[in-house]
Short mmCIF file of C-alpha atoms in Angstrom, two decimals:
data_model
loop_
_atom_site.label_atom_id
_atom_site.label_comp_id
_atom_site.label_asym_id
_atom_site.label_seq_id
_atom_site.Cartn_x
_atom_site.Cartn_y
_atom_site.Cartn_z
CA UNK B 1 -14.44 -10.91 13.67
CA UNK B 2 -10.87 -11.68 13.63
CA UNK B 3 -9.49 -14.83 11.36
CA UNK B 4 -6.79 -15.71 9.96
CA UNK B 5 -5.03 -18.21 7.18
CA UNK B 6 -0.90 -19.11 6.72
CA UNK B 7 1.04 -20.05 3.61
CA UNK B 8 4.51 -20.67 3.22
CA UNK B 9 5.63 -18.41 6.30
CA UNK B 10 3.12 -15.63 5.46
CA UNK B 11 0.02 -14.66 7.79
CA UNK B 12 -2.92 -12.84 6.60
CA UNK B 13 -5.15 -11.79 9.59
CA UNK B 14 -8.60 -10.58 8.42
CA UNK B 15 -10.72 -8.23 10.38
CA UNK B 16 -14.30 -7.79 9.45
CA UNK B 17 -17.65 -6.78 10.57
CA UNK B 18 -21.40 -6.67 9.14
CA UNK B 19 -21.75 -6.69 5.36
CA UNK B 20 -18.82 -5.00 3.90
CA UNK B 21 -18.49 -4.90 0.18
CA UNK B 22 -14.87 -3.94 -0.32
CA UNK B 23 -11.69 -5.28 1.18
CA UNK B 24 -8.27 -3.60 1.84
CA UNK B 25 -4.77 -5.46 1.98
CA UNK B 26 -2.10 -4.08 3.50
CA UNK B 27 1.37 -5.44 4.94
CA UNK B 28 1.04 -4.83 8.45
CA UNK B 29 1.33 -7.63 11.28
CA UNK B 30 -1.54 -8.78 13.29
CA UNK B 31 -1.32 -6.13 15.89
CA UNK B 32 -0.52 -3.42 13.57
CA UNK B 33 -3.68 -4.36 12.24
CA UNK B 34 -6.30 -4.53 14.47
CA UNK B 35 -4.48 -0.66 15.56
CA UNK B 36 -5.94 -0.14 11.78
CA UNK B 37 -8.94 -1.38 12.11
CA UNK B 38 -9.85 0.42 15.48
CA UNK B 39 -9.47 3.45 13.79
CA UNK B 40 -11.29 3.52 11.00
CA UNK B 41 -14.78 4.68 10.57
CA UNK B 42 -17.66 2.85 10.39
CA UNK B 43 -19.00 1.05 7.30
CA UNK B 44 -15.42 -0.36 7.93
CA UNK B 45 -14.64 -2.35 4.86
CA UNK B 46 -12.81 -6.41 5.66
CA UNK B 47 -9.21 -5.35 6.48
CA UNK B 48 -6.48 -8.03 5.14
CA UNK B 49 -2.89 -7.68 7.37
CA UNK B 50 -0.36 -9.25 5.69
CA UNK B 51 2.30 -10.44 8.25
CA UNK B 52 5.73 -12.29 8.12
CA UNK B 53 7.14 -10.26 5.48
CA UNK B 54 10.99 -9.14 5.26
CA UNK B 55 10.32 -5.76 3.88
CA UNK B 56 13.42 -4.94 1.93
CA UNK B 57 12.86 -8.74 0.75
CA UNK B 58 9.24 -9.12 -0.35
CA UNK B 59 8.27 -4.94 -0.97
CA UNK B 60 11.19 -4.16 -3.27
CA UNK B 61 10.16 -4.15 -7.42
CA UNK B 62 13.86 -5.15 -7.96
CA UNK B 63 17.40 -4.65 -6.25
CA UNK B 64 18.34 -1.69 -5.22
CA UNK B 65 21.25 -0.62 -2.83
CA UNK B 66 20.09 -0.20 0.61
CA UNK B 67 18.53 3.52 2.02
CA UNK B 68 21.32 3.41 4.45
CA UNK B 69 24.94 3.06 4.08
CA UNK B 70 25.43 0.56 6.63
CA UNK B 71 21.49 -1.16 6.17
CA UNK B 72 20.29 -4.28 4.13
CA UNK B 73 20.25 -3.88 0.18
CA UNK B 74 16.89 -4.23 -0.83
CA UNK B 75 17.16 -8.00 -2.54
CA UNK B 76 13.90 -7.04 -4.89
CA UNK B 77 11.47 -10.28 -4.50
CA UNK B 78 8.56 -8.06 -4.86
CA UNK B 79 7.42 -9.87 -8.30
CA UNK B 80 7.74 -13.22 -6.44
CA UNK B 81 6.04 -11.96 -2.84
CA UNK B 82 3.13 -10.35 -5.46
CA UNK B 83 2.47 -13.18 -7.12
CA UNK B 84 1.95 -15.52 -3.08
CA UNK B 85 -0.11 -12.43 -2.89
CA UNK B 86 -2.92 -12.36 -5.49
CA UNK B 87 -3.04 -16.51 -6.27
CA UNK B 88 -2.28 -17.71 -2.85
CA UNK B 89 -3.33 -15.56 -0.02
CA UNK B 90 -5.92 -13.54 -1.18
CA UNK B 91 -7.84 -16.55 -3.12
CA UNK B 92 -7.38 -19.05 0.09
CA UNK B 93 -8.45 -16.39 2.23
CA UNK B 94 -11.39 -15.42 0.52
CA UNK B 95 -12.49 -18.49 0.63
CA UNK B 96 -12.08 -19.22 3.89
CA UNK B 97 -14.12 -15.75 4.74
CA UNK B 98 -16.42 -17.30 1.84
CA UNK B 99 -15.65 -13.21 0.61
CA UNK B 100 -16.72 -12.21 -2.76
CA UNK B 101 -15.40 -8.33 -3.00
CA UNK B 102 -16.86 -5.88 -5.10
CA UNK B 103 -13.86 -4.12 -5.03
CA UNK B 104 -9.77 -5.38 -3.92
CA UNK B 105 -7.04 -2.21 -2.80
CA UNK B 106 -3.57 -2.70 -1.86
CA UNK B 107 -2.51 -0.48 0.85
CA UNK B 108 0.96 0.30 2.09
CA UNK B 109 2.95 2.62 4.57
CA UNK B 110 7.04 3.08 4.18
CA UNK B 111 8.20 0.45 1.31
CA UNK B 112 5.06 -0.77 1.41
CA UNK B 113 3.39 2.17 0.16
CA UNK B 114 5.58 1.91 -2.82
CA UNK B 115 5.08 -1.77 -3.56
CA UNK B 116 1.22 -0.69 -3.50
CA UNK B 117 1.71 1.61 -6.71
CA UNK B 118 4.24 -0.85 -8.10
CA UNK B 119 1.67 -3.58 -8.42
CA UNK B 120 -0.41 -1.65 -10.30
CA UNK B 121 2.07 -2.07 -13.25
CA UNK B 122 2.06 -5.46 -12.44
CA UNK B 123 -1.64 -6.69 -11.79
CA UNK B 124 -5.27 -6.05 -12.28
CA UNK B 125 -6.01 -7.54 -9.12
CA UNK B 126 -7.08 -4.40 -7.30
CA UNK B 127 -8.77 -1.00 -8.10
CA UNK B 128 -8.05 0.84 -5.56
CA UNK B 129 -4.32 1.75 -4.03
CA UNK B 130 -3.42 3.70 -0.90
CA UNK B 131 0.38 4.68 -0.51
CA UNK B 132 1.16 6.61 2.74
CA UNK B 133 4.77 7.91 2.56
CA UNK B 134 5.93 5.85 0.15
CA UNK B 135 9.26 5.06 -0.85
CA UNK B 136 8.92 6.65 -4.26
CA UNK B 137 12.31 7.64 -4.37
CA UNK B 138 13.69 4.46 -5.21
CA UNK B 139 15.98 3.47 -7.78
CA UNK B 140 13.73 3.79 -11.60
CA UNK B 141 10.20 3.77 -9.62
CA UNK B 142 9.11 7.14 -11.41
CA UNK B 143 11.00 5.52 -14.52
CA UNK B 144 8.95 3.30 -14.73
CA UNK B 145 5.84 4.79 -14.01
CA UNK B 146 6.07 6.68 -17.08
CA UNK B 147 7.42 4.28 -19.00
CA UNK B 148 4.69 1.42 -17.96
CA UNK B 149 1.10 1.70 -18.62
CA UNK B 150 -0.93 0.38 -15.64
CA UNK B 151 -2.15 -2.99 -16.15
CA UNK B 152 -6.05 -2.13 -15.16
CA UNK B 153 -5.81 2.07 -13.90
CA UNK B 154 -7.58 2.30 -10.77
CA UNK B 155 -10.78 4.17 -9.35
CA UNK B 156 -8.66 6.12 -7.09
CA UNK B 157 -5.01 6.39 -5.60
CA UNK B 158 -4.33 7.75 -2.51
CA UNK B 159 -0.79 9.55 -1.44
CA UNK B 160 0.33 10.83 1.67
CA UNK B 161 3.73 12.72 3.10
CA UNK B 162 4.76 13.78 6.00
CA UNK B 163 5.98 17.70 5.72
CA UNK B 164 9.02 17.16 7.11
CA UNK B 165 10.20 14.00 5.80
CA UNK B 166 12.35 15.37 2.83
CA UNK B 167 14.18 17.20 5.31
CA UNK B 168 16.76 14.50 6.19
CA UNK B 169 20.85 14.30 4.72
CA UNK B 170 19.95 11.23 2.98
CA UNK B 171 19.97 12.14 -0.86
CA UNK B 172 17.63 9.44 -1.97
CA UNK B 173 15.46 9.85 0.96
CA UNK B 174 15.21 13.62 0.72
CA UNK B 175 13.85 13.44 -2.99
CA UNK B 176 10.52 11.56 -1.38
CA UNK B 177 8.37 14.95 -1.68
CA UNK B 178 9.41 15.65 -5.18
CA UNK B 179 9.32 12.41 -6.21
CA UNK B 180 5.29 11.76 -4.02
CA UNK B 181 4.21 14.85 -6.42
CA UNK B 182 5.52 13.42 -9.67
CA UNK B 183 4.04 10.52 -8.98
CA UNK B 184 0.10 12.12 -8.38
CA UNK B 185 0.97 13.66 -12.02
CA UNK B 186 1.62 10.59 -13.58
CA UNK B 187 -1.09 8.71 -12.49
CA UNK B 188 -3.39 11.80 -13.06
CA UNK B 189 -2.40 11.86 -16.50
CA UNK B 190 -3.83 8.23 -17.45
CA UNK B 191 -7.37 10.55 -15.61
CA UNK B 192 -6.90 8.11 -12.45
CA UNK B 193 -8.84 10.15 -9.32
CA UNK B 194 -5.29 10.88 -7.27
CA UNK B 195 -5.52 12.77 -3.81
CA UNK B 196 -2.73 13.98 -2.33
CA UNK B 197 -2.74 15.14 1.24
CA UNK B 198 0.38 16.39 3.40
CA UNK B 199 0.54 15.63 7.25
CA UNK B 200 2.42 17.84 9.95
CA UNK B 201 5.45 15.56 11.13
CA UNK B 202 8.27 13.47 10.00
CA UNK B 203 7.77 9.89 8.76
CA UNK B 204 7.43 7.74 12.10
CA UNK B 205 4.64 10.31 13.30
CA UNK B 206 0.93 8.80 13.43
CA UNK B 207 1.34 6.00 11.12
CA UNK B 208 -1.41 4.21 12.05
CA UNK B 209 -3.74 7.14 11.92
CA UNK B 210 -2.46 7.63 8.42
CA UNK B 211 -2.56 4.06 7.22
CA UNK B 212 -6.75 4.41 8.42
CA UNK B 213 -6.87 7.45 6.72
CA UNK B 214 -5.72 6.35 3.36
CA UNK B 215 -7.56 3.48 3.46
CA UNK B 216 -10.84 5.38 4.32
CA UNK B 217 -10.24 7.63 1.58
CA UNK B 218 -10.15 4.71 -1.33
CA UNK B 219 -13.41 3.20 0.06
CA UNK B 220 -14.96 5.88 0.46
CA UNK B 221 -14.73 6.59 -3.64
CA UNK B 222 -17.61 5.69 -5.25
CA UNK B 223 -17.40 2.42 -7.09
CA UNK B 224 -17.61 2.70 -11.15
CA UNK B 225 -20.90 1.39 -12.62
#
């Protein structure tokens, strides 16, 4: 089943089947989604796609100069995109799916992946958190991190990397391994469940195969009692 809700310029396309128990949000566009959701296993949990987002708008904690010389700065509306998020979309479309969750994760790939473990310092509104190679190397993410406690620590975080994605002449960009490992130490220090998994390629290789997999990974962690 395929439906879908909009709110100021936003789209958030749910795909479901049977009796799932947990959902999973991620930013990905309707099409991008439903490549998701044909991947992943069976019990599939409800699968949220959040579409009509300007990424280096709406995924960025706060400004930041732009990854590349000549690209966007990243203008750092996370807070405000967060907030449509968890008392706009996700309420109106639970309701509409008349959804009751036993368990919420936020899901990202890219920027997204880091706006995933940024709202964790932000909200309790999930408990689980996928973030498949995630721009952790931005400006005071890590910084952060260990500065912030987690406003509710999740049941599990997920992180992915590609192996070859430090290996690029952008400085910021090539600290993304070391900075993907100091981020599964962090969060395993507050005794979160963090797995860590590396993936042959660069960063545009399988993406969707990766998004499934992180998001199979969460759900598949046993809920606490």
């Amino acid at each position: 089943m395929c439906r879908q809700i909009k709110a100021e310029g936003y789209t958030l396309t749910y795909f479901s089947e049977g009796e799932a128990r947990d959902a999973v949000y991620c930013p990905l566009s309707p099409e991008e989604g439903e490549a998701v959701w044909e991947l992943l296993p069976s019990p599939r949990p409800v699968l949220g796609a959040v579409g009509g987002l300007d990424w280096n708008r709406d995924l960025s904690p706060w400004p930041a100069p732009g990854a590349f010389g000549k690209g966007t700065d990243f203008a750092g509306k996370g807070g405000a995109f967060l907030t449509l998020l968890t008392e706009v979309l996700i309420p109106q479309g639970e309701k509409m799916m008349d959804f009751h969750p036993r368990r919420r994760a936020l899901a990202g790939y890219s920027l997204a992946g880091l706006f995933a473990l940024w709202s964790l310092t932000q909200t309790n509104c999930f408990q689980l958190a996928a973030s498949m190679s995630g721009s952790l190397w931005y400006d005071g993410f890590l910084q952060l991190l260990e500065r912030e406690p987690l406003v509710c620590p999740p049941q599990k975080v997920y992180l992915s990397l590609g192996e070859k994605e430090k290996r690029t002449r952008n400085l910021r960009l090539a600290q993304v391994e070391n900075a993907t490992r100091s981020a599964a130490e962090l969060l395993s220090r507050q005794g979160i469940a963090v797995e860590l998994e590396f993936w042959p390629g660069g960063h545009f290789q399988d993406v969707h195969r990766r998004i499934a997999r992180g998001i199979q990974r969460i759900v598949e962690h046993p809920p606490c009692l």
